[in-house]
Short mmCIF file of C-alpha atoms and ligand atoms in Angstrom, two decimals:
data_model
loop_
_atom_site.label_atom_id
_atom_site.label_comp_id
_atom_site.label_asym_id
_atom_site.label_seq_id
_atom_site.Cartn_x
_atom_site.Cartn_y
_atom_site.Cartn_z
CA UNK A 45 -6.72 -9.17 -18.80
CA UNK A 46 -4.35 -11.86 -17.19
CA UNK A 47 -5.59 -14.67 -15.93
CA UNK A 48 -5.97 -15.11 -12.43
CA UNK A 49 -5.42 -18.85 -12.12
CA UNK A 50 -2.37 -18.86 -14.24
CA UNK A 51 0.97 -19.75 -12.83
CA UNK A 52 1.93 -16.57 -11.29
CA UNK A 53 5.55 -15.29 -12.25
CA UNK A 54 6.83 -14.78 -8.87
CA UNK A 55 5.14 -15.74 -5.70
CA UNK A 56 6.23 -15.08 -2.64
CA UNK A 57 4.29 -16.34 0.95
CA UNK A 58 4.83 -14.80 4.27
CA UNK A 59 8.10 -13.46 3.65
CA UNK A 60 10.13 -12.38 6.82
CA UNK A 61 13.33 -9.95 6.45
CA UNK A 62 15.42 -8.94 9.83
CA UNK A 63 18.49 -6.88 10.17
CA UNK A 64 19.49 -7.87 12.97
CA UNK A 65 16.63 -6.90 15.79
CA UNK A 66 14.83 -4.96 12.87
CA UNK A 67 11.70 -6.50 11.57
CA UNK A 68 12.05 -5.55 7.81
CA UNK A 69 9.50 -7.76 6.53
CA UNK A 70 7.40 -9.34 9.01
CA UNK A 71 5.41 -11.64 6.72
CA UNK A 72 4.62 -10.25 2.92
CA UNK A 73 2.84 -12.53 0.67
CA UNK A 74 2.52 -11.03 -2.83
CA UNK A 75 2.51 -12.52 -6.60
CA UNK A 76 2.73 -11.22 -10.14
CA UNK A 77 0.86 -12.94 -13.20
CA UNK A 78 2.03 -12.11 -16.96
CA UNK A 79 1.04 -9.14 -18.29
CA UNK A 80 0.33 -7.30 -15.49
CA UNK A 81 1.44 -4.32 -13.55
CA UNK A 82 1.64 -4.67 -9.69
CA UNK A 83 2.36 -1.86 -8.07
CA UNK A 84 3.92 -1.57 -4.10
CA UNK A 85 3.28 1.36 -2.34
CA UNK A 86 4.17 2.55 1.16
CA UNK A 87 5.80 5.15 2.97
CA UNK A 88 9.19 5.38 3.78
CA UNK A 89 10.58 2.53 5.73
CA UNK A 90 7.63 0.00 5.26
CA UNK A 91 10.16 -2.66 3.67
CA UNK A 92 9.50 -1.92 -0.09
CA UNK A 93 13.34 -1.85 -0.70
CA UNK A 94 13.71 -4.42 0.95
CA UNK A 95 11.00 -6.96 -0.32
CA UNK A 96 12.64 -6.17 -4.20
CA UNK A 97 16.16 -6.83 -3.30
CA UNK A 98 15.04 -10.37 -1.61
CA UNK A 99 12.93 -10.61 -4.77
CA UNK A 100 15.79 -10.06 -6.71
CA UNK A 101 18.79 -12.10 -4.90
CA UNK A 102 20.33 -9.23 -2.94
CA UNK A 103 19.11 -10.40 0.50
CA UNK A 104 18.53 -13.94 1.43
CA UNK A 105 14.94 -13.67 3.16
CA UNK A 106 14.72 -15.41 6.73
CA UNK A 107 12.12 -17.50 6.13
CA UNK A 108 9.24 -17.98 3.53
CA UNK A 109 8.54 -19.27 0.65
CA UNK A 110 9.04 -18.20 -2.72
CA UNK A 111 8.52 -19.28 -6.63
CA UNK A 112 9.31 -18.52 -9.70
CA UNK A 113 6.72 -19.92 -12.61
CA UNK A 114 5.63 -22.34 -10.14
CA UNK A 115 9.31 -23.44 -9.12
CA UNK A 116 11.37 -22.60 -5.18
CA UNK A 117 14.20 -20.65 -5.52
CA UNK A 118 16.70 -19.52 -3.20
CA UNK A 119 18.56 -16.93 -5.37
CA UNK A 120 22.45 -16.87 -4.00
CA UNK A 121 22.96 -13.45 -5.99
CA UNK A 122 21.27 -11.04 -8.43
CA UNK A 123 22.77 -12.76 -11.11
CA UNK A 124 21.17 -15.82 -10.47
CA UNK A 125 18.12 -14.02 -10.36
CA UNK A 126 19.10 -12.30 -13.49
CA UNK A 127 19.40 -15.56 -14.82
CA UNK A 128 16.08 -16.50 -13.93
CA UNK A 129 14.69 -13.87 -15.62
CA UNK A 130 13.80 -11.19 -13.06
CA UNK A 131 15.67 -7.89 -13.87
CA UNK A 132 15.76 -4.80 -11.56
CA UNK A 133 15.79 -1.03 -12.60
CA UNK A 134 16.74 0.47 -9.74
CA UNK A 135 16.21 4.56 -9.38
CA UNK A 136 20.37 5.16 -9.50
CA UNK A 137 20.16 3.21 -13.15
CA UNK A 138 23.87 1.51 -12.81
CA UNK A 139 24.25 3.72 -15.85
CA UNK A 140 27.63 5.43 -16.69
CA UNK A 141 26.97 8.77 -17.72
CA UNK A 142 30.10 9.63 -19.72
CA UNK A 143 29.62 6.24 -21.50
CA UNK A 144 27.44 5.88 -25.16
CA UNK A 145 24.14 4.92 -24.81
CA UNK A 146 25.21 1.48 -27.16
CA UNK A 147 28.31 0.92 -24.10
CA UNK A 148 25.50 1.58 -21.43
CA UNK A 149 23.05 -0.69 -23.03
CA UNK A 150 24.98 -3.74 -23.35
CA UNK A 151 27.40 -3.23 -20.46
CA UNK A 152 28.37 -6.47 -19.54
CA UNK A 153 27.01 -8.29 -21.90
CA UNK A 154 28.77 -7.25 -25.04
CA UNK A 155 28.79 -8.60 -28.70
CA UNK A 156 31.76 -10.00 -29.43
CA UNK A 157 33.26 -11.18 -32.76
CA UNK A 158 36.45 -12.60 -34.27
CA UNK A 159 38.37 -15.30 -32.91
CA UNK A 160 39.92 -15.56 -29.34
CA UNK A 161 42.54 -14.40 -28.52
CA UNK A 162 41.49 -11.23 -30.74
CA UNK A 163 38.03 -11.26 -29.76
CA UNK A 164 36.81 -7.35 -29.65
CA UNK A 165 33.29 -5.76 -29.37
CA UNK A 166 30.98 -5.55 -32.53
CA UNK A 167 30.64 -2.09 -31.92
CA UNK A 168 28.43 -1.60 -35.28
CA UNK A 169 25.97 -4.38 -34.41
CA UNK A 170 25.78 -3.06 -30.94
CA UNK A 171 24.86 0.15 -32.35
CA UNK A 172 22.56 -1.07 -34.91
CA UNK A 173 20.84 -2.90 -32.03
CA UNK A 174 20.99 0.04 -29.41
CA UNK A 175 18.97 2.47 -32.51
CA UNK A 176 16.58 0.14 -33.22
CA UNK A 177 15.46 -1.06 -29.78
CA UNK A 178 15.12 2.76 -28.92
CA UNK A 179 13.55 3.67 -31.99
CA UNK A 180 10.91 0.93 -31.22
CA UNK A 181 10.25 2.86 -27.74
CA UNK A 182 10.03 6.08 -29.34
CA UNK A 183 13.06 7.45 -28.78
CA UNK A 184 15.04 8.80 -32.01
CA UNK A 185 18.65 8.36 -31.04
CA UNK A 186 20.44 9.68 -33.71
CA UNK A 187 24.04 8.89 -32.95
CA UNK A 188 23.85 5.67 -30.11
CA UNK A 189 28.02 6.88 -29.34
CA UNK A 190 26.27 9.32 -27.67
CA UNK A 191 26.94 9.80 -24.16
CA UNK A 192 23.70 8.62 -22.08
CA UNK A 193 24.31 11.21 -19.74
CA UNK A 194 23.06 13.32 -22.64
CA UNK A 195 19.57 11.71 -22.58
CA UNK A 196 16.68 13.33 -20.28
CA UNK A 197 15.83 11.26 -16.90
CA UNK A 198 12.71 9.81 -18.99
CA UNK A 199 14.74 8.54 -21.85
CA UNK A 200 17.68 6.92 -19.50
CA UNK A 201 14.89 5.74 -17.49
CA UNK A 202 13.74 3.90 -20.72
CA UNK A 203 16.57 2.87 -21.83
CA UNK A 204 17.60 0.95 -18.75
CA UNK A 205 13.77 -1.12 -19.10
CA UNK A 206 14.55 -1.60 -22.20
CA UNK A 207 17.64 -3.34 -21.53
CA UNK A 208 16.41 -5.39 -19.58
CA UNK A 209 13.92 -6.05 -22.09
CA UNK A 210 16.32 -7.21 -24.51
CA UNK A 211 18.32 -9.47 -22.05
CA UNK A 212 15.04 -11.82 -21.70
CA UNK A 213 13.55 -10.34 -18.53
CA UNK A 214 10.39 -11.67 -17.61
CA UNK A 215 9.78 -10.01 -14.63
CA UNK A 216 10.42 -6.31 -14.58
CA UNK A 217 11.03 -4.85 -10.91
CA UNK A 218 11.15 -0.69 -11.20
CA UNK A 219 12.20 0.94 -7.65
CA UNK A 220 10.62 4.50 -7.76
CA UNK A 221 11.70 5.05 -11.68
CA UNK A 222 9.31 8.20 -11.83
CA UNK A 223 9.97 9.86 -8.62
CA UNK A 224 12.47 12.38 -10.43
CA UNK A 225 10.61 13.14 -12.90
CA UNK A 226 8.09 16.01 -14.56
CA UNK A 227 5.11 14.98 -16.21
CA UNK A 228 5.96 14.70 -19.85
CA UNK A 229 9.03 12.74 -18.60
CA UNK A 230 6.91 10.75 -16.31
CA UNK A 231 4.19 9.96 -18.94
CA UNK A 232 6.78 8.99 -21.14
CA UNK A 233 8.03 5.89 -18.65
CA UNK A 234 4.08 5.03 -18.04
CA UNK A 235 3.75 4.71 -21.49
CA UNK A 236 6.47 2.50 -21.85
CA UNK A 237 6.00 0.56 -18.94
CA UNK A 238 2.36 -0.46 -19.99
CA UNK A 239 3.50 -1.48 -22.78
CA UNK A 240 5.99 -3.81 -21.71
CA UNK A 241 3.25 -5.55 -19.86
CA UNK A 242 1.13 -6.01 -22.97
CA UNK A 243 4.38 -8.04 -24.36
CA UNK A 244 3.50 -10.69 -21.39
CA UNK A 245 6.22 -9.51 -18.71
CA UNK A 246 5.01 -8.96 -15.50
CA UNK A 247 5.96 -5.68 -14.02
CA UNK A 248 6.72 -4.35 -10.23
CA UNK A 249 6.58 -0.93 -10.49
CA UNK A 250 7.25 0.85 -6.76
CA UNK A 251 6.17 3.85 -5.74
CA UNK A 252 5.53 6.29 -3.71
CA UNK A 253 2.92 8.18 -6.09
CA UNK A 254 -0.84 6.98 -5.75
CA UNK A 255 -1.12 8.89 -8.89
CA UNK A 256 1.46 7.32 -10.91
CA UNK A 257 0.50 4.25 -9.44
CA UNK A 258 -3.44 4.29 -10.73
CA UNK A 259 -2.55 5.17 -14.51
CA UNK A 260 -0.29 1.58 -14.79
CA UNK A 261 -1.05 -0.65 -12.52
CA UNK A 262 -3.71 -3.99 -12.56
CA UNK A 263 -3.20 -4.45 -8.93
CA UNK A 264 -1.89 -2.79 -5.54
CA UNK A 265 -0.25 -3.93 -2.92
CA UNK A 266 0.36 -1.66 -0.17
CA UNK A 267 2.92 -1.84 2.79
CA UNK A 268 3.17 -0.25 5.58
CA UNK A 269 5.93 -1.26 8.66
CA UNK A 270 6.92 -4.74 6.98
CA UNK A 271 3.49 -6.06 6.86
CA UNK A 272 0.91 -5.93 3.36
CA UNK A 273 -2.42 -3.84 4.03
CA UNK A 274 -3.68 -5.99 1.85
CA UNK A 275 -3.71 -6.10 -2.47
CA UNK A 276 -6.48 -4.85 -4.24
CA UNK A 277 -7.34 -4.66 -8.04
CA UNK A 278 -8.39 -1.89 -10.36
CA UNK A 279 -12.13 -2.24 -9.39
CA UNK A 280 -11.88 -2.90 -6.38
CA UNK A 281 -10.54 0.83 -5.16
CA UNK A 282 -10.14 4.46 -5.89
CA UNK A 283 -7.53 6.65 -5.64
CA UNK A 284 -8.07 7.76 -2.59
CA UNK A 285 -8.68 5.00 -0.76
CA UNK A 286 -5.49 3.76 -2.34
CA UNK A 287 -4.12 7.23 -1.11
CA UNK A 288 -5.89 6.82 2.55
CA UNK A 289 -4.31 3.06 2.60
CA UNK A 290 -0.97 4.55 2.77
CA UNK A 291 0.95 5.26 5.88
CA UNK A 292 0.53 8.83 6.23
CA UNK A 293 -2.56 9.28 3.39
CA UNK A 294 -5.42 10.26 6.01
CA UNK A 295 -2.57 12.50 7.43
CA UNK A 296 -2.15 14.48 4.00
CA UNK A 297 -5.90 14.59 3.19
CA UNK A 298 -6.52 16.75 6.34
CA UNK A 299 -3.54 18.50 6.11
CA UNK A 300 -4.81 19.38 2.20
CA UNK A 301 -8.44 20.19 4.21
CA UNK A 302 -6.21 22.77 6.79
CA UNK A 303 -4.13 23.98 3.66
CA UNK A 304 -7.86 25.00 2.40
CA UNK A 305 -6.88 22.87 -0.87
CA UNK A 306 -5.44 18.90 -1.56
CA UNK A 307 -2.25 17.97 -1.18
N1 ATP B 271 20.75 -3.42 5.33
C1 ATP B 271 19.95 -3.05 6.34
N2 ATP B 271 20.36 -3.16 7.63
C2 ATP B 271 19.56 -2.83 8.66
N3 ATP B 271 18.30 -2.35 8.52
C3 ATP B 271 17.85 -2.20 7.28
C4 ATP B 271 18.63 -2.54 6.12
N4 ATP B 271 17.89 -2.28 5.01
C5 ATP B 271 16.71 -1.82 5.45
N5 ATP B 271 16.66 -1.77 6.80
C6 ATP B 271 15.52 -1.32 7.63
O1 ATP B 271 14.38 -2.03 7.19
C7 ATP B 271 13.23 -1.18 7.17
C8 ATP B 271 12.62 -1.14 5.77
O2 ATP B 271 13.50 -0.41 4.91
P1 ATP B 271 13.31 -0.29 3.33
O3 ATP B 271 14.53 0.35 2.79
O4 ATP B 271 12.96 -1.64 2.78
O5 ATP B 271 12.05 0.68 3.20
P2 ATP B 271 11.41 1.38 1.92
O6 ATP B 271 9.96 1.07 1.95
O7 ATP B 271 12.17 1.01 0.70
O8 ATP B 271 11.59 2.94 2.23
P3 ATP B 271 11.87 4.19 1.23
O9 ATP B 271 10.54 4.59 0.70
O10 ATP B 271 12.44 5.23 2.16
O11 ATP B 271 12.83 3.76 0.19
C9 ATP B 271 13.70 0.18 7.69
O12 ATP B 271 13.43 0.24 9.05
C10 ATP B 271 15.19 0.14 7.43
O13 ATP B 271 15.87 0.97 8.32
MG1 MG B 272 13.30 2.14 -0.72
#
C-alpha cells in the first residue's frame, strides 16, 4: 500500500473556484500519493469538473494552495501542467475518430525523422510503438492504421490512458471514463486503471458510480455543492455509506425501498 507520509503527488488546500457570483469550489483540500487510486464523487454540480480542470491548468483557482511533489505551482495552461506531469482523460477523449489509432496516439507529439527541412513522421516506429503499448494492455490491434473510431468505448477509453502513459504522466486525472460504458467494457478500463497505479502513478478517477468507484479506488473523496464531505479510505467505509455520502444517495435508497427493490 502507499505510504501515507510520502510526498503526496498533488496537494491541494482549501481550494476556492468562483464564476463570477457562483461558489464553484468553496474550499476543497484533497491529495494523491503514488500508487494510489483516489476517487471524487458527487452529484451533478458539486464542483468535480471544476476541481480537475484547476488541477489540471484550465482554470486559475481564486485562492489556495497547491503542490506538486512537494513544490507550488500556478499552472498558466494545461500544457504546463502537462509538462508537469499531470495528464487528463477527459470523457469526450480529444480523439479523432476517422484518424488511425497510431495518428490518435501520438497526436501532437509525433516521431519525426530525417533532416529539417524534410523532416516527416516515422510512421513505422509510430506504429510499432502504438501495437506494442496496446498489446501490453491487452488489446490486439492488428493493423494500428486503423481508424480509432473502429475501437469499442473500452478500448478508446484505454488507449487515451495509455497515452498518457507513454508521454510520462505521473498523475492520471479520468473525468467519468466509465459512465458510457457496459460491464465487460467497464471492467476492461478498471482493470487497466488499477494497473496503472501499481506502476507508481497516482490516479483521479471521477465518478458518478459508487460501484465503479469501490472496485479501484484506495481512497474517496466526496463533494457535494463545492465543499469535500470529507475523504475516507477502503476500511474506513462501505458502499453504502459511500452511496448515502452522496448528494442524493439517502434519496435513491428510499426511492429503491418505494420501488420494492434497490436502485
Ligand atoms: N465556466 C463556468 N462559468 C460559470 N459557472 C460554472 C462554470 N463551470 C462550472 N460552473 C458552475 O460551477 C458549479 C460546479 O460545476 P461542475 O461542472 O464543476 O460540476 P460537476 O461536479 O462536474 O457536475 P457534473 O457531474 O454534472 O459534471 C455548477 O454550479 C456550475 O454551474
Ligand atoms: Mg463534470
Amino acid at each position: 500500500m502507499t505510504d501515507p507520509n510520502s510526498t503526496p503527488l498533488i496537494e491541494v488546500r482549501d481550494l476556492v473556484k468562483h464564476f463570477g457570483s457562483v461558489i464553484a469550489l468553496g474550499g476543497v483540500s484533497m491529495k494523491v500519493h503514488p500508487g494510489e487510486v483516489l476517487c471524487l464523487l458527487g452529484d451533478n454540480g458539486a464542483g468535480k469538473s471544476t476541481l480537475i480542470k484547476t488541477l489540471s491548468g484550465v482554470h486559475a483557482p481564486t485562492s489556495g494552495s497547491f503542490h506538486v511533489e512537494g513544490r507550488p505551482v500556478s499552472f498558466q495552461s494545461p500544457r504546463a501542467a502537462l509538462d508537469a506531469g499531470i495528464a487528463t482523460v477527459y470523457q469526450d477523449l480529444a480523439m479523432i475518430p476517422l484518424m488511425s489509432i497510431t495518428r490518435n496516439f501520438f497526436m501532437g507529439r509525433e516521431p519525426l525523422k530525417g533532416f529539417a527541412p524534410f523532416r516527416h513522421m516515422d510512421m513505422a516506429h509510430a506504429d510499432t510503438v502504438t501495437r506494442e503499448e496496446m498489446r501490453r494492455i491487452g488489446i490486439d490491434v492488428r493493423d494500428p492504421q486503423q481508424a480509432v473510431g473502429t475501437l469499442s468505448g473500452g478500448e478508446r477509453q484505454c488507449v487515451a490512458i495509455a497515452r498518457a502513459v507513454y508521454f510520462g504522466a505521473k498523475v492520471l486525472i479520468l473525468d467519468e471514463p466509465t459512465s458510457a460504458l457496459g460491464v465487460a467494457q467497464t471492467s476492461m478500463v478498471l482493470k487497466y486503471i488499477n494497473q496503472v497505479r501499481t506502476k507508481g502513478l497516482g490516479v483521479i478517477f471521477i465518478t458518478h458510480n459508487v460501484r465503479h468507484a469501490f472496485a479501484v479506488g484506495n481512497r474517496f473523496t466526496v463533494l457535494n455543492r463545492g465543499k469535500t464531505l470529507g475523504t475516507h479510505t477502503k476500511d474506513e467505509i462501505d458502499i453504502d455509506a459511500l452511496q448515502n455520502l452522496m448528494a442524493g444517495g439517502k434519496e435513491l435508497q428510499d426511492l429503491g425501498a418505494e420501488l420494492g427493490g434497490t436502485v
